[in-house]
Coordinates of C-alpha atoms in Angstrom, one line a residue:
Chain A
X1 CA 23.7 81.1 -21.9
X2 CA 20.3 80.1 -21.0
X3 CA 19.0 79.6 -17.9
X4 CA 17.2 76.2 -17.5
X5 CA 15.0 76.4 -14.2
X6 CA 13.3 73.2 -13.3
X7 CA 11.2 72.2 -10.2
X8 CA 12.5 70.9 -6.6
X9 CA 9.5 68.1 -8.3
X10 CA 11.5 67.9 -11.7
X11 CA 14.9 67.7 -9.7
X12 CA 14.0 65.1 -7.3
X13 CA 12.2 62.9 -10.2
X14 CA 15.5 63.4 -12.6
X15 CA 17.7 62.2 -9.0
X16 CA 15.4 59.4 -8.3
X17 CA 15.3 58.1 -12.0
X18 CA 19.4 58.1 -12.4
X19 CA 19.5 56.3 -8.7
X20 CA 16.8 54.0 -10.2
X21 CA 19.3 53.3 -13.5
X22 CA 22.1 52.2 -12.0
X23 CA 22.6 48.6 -11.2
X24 CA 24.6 48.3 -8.2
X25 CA 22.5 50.4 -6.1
X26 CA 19.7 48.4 -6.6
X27 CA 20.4 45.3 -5.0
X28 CA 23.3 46.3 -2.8
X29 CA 24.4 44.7 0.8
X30 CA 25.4 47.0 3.7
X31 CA 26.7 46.6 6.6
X32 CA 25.7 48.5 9.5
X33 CA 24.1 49.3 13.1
X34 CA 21.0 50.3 13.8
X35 CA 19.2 53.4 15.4
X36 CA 16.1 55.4 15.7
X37 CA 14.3 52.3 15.4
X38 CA 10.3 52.4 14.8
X39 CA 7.4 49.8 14.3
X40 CA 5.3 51.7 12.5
X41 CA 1.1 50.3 13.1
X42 CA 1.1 49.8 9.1
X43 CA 3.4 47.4 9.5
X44 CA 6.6 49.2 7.7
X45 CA 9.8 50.0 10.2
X46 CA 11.5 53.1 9.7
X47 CA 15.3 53.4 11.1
X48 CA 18.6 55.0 10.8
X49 CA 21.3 52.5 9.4
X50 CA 24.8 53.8 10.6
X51 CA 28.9 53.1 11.4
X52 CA 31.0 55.5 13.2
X53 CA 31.7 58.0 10.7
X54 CA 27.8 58.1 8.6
X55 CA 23.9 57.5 8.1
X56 CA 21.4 56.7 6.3
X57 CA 17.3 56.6 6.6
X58 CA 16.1 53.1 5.9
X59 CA 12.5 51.8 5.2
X60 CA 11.7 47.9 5.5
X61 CA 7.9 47.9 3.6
X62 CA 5.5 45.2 6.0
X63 CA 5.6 42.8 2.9
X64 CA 9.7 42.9 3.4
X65 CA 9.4 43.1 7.4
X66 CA 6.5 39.9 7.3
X67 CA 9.8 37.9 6.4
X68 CA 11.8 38.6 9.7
X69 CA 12.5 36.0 11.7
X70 CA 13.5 37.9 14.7
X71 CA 12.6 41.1 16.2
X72 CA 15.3 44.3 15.0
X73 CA 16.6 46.7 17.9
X74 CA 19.2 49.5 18.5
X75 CA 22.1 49.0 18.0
X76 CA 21.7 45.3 16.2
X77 CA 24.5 44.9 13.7
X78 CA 23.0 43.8 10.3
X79 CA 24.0 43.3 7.2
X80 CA 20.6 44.3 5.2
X81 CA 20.2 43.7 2.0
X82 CA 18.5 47.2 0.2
X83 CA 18.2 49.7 -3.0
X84 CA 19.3 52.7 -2.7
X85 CA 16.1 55.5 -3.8
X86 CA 15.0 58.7 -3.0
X87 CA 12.6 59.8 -0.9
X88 CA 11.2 62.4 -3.1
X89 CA 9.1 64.7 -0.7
X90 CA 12.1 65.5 1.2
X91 CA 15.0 65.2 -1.2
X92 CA 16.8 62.6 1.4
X93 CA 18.2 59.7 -0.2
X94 CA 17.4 56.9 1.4
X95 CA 17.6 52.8 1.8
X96 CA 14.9 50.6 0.9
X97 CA 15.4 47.3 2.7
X98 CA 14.3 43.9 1.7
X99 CA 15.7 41.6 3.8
X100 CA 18.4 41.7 6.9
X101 CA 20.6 39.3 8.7
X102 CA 22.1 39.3 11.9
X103 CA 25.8 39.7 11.9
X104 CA 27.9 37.4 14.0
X105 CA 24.8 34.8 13.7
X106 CA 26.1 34.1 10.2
X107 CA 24.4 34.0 6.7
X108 CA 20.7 32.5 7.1
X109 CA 22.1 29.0 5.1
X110 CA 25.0 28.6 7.6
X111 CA 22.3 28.8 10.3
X112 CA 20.2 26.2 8.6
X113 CA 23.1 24.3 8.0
X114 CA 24.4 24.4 11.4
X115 CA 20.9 23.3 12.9
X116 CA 20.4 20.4 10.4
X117 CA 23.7 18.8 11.4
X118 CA 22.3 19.4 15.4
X119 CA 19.2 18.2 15.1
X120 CA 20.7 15.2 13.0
X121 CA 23.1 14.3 15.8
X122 CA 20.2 14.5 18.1
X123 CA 18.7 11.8 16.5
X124 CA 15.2 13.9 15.5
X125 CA 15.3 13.0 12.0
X126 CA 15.2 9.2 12.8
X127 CA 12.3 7.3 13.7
X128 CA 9.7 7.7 11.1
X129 CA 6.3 7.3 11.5
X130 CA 4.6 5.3 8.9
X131 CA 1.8 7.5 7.1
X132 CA -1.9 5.4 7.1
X133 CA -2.3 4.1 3.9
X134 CA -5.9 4.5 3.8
X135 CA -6.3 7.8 6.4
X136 CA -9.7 7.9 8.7
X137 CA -9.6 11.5 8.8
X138 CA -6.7 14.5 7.5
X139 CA -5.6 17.6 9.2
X140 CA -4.1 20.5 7.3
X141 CA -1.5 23.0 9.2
X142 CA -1.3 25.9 7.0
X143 CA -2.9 29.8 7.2
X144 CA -6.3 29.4 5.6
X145 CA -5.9 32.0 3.5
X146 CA -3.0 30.3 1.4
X147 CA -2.8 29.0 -2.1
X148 CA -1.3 26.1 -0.5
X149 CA -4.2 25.1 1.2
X150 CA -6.7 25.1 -1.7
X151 CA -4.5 23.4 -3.9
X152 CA -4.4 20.3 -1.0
X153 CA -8.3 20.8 -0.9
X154 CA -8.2 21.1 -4.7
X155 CA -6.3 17.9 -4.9
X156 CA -8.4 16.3 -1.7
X157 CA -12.0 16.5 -3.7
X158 CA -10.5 15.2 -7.4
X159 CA -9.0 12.0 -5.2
X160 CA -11.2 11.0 -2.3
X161 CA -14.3 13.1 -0.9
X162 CA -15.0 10.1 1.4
X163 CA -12.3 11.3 3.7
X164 CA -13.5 13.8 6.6
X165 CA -10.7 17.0 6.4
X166 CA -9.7 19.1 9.5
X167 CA -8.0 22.0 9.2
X168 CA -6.0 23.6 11.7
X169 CA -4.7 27.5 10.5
X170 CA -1.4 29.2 11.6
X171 CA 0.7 31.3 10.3
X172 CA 3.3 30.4 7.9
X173 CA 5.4 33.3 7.9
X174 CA 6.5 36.0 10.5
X175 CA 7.3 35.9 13.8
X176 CA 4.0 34.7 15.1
X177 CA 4.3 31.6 12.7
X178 CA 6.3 29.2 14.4
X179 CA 4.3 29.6 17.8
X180 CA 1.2 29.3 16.2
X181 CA 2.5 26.2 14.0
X182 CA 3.5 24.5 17.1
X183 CA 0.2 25.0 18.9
X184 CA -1.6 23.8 16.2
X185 CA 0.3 20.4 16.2
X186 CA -0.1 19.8 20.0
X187 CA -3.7 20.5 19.3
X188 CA -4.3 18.2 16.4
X189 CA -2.5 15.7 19.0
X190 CA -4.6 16.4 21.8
X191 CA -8.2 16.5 19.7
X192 CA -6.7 13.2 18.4
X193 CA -9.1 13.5 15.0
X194 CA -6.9 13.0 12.3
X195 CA -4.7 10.0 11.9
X196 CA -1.8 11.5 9.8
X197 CA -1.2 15.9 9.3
X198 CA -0.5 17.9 6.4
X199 CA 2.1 20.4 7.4
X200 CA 2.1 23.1 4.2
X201 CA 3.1 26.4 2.5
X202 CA 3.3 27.6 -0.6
X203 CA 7.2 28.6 -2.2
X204 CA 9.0 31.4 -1.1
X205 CA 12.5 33.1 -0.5
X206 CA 14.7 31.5 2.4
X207 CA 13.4 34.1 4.4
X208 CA 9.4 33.6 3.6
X209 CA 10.1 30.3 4.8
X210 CA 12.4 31.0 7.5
X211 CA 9.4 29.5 10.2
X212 CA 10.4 26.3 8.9
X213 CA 13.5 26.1 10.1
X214 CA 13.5 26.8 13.6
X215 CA 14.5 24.1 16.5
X216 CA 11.7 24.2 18.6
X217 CA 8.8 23.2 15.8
X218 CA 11.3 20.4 14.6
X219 CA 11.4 19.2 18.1
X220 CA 7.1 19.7 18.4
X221 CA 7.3 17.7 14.9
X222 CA 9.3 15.0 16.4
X223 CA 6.8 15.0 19.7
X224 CA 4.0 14.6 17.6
X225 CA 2.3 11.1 18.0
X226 CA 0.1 11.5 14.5
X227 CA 2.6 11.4 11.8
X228 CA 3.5 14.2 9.5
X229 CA 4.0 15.3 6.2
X230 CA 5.4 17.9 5.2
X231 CA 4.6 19.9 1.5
X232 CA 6.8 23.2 1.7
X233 CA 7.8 25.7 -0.5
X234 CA 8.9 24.3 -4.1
X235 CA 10.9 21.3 -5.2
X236 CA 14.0 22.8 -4.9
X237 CA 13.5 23.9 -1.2
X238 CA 14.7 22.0 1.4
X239 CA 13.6 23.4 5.8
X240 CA 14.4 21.9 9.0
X241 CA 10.8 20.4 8.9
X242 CA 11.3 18.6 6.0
X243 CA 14.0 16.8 7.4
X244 CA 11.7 16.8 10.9
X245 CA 8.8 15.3 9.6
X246 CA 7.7 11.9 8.8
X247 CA 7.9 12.2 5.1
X248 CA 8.5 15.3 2.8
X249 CA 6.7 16.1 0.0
X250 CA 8.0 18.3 -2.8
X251 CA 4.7 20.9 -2.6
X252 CA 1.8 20.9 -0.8
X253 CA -0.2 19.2 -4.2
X254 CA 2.3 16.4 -3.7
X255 CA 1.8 16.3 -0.3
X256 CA -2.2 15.7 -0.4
X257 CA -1.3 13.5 -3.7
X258 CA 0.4 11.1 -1.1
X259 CA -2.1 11.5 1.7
X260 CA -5.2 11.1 -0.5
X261 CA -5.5 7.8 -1.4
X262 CA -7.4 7.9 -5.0
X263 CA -11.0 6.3 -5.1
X264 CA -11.1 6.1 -8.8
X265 CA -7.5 3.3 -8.0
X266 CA -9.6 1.8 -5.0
X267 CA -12.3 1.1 -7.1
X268 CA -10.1 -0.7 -9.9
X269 CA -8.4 -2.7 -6.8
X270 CA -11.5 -3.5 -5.4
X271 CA -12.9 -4.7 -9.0
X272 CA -9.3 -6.6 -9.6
X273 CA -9.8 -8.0 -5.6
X274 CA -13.3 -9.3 -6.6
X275 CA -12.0 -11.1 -10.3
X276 CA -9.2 -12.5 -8.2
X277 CA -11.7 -13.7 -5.9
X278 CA -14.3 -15.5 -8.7
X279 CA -11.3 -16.6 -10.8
X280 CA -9.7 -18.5 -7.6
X281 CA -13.1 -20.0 -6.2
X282 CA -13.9 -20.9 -9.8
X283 CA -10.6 -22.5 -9.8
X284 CA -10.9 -24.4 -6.7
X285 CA -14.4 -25.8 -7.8
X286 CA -12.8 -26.6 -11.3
X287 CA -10.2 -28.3 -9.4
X288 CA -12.1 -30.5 -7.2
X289 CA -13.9 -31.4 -10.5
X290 CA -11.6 -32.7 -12.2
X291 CA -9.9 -34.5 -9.5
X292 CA -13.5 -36.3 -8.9
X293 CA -13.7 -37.0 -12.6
X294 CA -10.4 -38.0 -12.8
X295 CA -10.5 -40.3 -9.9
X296 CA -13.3 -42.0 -11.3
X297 CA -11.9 -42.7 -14.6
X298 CA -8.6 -43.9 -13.1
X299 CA -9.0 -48.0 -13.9
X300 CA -8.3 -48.9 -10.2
X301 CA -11.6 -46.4 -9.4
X302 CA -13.4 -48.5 -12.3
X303 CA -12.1 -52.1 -10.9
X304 CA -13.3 -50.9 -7.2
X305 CA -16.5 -50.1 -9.2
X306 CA -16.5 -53.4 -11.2
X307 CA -15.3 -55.3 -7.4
X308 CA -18.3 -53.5 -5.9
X309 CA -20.7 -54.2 -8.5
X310 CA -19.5 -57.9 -8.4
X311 CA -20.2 -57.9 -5.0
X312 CA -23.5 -56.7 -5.1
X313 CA -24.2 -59.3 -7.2
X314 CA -23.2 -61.4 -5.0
X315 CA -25.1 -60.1 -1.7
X316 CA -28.2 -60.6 -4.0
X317 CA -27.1 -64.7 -4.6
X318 CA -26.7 -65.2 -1.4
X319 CA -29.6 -63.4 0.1
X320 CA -31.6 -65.2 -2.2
X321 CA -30.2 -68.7 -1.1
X322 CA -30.5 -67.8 2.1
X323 CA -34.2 -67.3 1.5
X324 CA -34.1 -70.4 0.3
X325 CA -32.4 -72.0 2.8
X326 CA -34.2 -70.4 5.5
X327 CA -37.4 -71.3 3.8
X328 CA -36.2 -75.0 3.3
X329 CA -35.8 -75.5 6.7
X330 CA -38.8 -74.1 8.3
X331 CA -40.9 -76.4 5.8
X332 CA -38.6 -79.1 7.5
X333 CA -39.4 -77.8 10.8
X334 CA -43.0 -78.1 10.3
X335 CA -43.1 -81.3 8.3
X336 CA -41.0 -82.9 11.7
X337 CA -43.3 -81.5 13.8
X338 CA -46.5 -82.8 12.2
X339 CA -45.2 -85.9 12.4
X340 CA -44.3 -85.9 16.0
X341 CA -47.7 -84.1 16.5
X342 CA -48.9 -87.6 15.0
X343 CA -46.7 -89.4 17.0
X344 CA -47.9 -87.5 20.0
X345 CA -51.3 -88.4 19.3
X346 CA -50.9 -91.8 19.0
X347 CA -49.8 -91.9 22.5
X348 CA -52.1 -89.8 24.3
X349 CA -54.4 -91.1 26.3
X350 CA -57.3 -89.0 24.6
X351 CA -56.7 -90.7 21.0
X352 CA -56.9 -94.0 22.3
X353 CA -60.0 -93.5 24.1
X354 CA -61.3 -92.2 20.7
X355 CA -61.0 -95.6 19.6
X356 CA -63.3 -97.2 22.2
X357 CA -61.3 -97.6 25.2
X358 CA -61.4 -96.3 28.5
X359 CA -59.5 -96.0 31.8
X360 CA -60.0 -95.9 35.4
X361 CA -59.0 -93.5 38.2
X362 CA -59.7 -93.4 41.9
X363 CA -58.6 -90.6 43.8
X364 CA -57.2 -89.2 40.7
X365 CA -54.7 -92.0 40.5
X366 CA -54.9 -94.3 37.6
X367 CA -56.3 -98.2 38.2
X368 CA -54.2 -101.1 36.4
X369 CA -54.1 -103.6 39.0
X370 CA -56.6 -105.4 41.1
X371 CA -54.4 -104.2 44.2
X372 CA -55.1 -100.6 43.3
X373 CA -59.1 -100.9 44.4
X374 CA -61.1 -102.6 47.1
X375 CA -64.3 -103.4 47.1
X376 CA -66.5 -100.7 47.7
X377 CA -64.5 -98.0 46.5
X378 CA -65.7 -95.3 44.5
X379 CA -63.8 -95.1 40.9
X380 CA -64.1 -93.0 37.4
X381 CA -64.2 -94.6 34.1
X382 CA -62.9 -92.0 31.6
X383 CA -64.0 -92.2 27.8
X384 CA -64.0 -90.4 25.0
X385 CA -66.9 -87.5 26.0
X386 CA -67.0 -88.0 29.8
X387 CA -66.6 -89.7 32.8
X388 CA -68.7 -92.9 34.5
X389 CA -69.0 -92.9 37.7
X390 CA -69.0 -96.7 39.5
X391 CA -68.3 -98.8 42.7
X392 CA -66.4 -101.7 42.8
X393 CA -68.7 -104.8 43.5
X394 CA -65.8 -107.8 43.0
X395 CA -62.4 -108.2 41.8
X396 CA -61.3 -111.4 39.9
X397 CA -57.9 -112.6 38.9
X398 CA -56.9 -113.5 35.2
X399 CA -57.2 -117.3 34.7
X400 CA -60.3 -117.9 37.0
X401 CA -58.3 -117.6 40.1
X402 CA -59.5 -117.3 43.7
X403 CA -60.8 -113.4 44.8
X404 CA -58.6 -111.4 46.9
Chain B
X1 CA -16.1 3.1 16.7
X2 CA -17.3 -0.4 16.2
X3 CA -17.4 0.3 12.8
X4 CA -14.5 -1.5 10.7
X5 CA -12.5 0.8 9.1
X6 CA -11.5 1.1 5.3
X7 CA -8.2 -0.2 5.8
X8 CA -8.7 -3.2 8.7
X9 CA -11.8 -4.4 5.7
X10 CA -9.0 -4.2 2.5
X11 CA -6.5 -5.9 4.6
X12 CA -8.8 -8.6 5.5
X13 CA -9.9 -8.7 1.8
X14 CA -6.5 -9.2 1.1
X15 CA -5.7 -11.5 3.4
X16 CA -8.6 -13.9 2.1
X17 CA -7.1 -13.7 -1.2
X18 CA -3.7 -15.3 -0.6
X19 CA -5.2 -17.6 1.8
X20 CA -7.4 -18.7 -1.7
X21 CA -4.2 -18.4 -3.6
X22 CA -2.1 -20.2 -1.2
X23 CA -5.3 -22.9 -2.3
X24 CA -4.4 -25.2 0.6
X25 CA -8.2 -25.4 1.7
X26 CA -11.5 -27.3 1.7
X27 CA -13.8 -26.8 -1.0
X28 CA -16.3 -25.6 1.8
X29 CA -13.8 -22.8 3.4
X30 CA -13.4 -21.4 -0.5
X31 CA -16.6 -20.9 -1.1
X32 CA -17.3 -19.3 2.5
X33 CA -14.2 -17.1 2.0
X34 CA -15.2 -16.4 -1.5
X35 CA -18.8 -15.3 -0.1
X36 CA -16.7 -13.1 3.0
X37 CA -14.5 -11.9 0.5
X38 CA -17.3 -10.4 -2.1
X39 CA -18.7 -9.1 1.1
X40 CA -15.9 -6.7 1.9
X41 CA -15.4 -5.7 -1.1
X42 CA -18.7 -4.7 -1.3
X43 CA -18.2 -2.7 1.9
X44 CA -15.0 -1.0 1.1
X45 CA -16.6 0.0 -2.4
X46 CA -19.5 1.8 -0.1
X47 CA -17.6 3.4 2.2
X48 CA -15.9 5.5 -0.5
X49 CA -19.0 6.8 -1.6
X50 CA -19.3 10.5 -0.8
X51 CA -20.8 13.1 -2.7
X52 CA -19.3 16.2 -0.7
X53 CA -15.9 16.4 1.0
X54 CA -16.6 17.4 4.9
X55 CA -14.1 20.2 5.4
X56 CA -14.1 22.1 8.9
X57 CA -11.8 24.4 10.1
X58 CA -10.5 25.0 13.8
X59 CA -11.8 28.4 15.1
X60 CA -12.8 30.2 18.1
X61 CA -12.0 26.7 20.1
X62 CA -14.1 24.6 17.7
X63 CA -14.9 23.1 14.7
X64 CA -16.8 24.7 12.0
X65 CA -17.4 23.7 8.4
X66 CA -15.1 25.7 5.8
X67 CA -16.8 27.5 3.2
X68 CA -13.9 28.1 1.0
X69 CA -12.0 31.2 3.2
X70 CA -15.0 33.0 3.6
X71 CA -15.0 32.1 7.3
X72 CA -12.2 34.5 8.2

């Protein structure tokens, strides 16, 4: 028989690959409590996982260990979730954990499902906050390094660059993630910038996106006076913030597809707005048109006209006889006068002189009987260009009588 | 801000256009709601014009503009 020698390399390699083949070790769930616990600076933590009777070394990588939602410690009872390997260098077989639950707390979706229906009787997924329609300004709550937040910027720029966008980063997984999530919400609040908040990560496991379901950022999400929108994970998952925030969106894309309102359908609103605008003025003047137009060609307009017109007509008789009578009269007028004039004439004083007669005054006071003068007064004889002077030298009665 | 903002100017736009529709005014009120009307439009149309999205990013107790990541 022939001896086959082989390396402690070629032995632990030939181990490590029949470990590696089979199919239950590699996803397998243990139950146990944990020892000789170690937070290793890279990240990684080292432990023993044990019962009463046995042991095993376990490694959680940091890429496994980011997705902790709680900090391990002796003597926690887990269940952890882990493939079996070996660790080569020192021929221990050991388990590589990728995720671990607490026991007693229950499974992670019991959890979820416990606070849901607590935070539901509590009344914090009621009153919803309308989002803006047409947002003045949009803050982003993600880690700034995330896919999730260059697809919302992504989708931002294609849809509206007039909108101003603040972003406030946290991290979105880990235990640091839900106190940095909540500060960053009380801050938006307090700066008071943005008038509605995209609360986003990418898709994960339950675990990745464990941050998202914890009480206390559902409660800062209900406190939260800007509204919120939430674009988590993928479609098909569901966190307590969802339900928490103002509105859920499928993905972070969706979510900034909802915030962002599109220019390019603005602009084809604003062009409809401005059509609707010329089309109803246009109308309105068409309107008052017609109604003129119609209004004059009704045959009551045209007998108002044809009244009116007669009437006119009329004004323009009249006037004229009124000329006429006016004038008519006047002539009258003067002709009467002349004649009185005449009249007048014939009795004045003045015309009768003209014809060669004359009369006396003395003191002003006209002479027409001999008892009016005595001798010796002093009396005027008017005629027609003056006035003669004379005294009285006798006085004699008609028919030769005696002198007085 | 005394400035009106995008929304306040649409909803007055819109609000001028079922007032036009509703058609229960004078001739002189259209066409001084039809000028007003034009005029917002006009204004909403401008205040979308940007050529560059302003993106700024919270840090070290401030505001800074975001150059794509390369801040951290």
């Amino acid at each position: 028989m022939n001896k086959k020698i082989i390396s402690v390399t070629e032995l632990n390699c030939y181990v490590t690959s029949i470990l590696d083949e089979d199919y239950m070790l590699n996803s397998i769930w243990l139950s146990a409590e944990i020892s000789n616990l170690k937070y290793h600076k890279s990240g990684h933590i080292y432990f023993t996982l044990k019962d009463e009777n046995a042991s095993i070394n376990a490694v959680m990588f940091a890429k496994s260990a980011a997705t902790l939602n709680f900090k391990l410690a002796d003597g926690d009872k887990i269940n952890a979730r882990c493939k079996i390997s070996l660790y080569e260098k020192t021929g221990a077989y050991q388990a590589y954990i990728f995720e671990i639950e607490k026991q007693g707390v229950g499974t992670l979706h019991e959890s979820y499902e416990a606070l849901k229906h607590k935070l539901n009787a509590q009344g914090l997924f009621d009153n919803k906050k309308p989002l803006p329609k047409y947002p003045q300004n949009v803050g982003i709550i993600t880690s700034n390094t995330a896919a999730a937040l260059f697809d919302i910027l992504n989708v931002a720029t294609r849809r509206n660059k007039s909108i101003p966008i603040y972003i406030y980063p946290a991290a979105v997984q880990g235990e640091v993630a839900k106190d940095e999530l909540i500060q960053q919400i009380k801050r938006a609040n307090r700066d008071n910038i943005v008038d509605v908040i995209i609360l986003a990560r990418g898709g994960g496991s339950i675990e990745d996106l464990w941050s998202f379901n914890s009480e206390e950022l559902a409660y800062a999400i209900y406190g939260s006076k800007i509204p919120i929108i939430s674009g988590v994970g993928h479609e098909i998952d569901f966190t307590i913030v969802d339900f928490a925030c103002d509105r859920r969106a499928p993905t972070p894309s969706a979510a900034a597809e909802i915030v962002f309102p599109d220019t390019k359908e603005i602009y084809n609103k604003l062009d409809a707005y401005k059509k609707t605008l010329s089309l109803l003025a246009k109308k309105k003047l068409t309107t008052n048109r017609d109604k003129f137009e119609y209004v004059v060609d009704r045959p009551a307009f045209k007998q108002i006209n044809k009244a009116f017109e007669q009437k006119m007509q009329y004004v323009d008789v009249l006037t004229d006889r009124l000329q006429v009578i006016t004038q008519t009269s006047i002539n009258n007028k003067i002709y009467e006068f002349n004649i009185l004039l005449k009249q007048l004439e014939k009795l004045s004083p003045i015309a009768t002189l003209s014809r060669g007669y004359s009369y006396i005054s003395k003191d002003t006071q006209i002479v027409s009987k001999l008892a009016d003068v005595q001798i010796g007064d002093d009396i005027n004889i008017v005629v027609q260009d003056g006035c003669i002077m004379a005294t009285i030298i006798n006085k004699e009665r008609k028919n030769g009588e005696e002198n007085i | 801000m005394a400035k009106k903002t995008f929304e306040r100017s649409l909803q007055e736009l819109e609000g001028i256009i079922n007032k036009l529709e509703q058609g229960e005014i004078t001739l002189d009120d259209t066409i001084k709601k039809y000028k007003q009307g034009m005029e917002l439009a006009n204004a909403c149309a401008n205040m979308l014009k940007e050529a560059e999205q302003q993106i700024s990013i919270y840090e070290g107790n401030e505001f800074i503009p975001f150059n794509g990541g390369g801040n951290v």
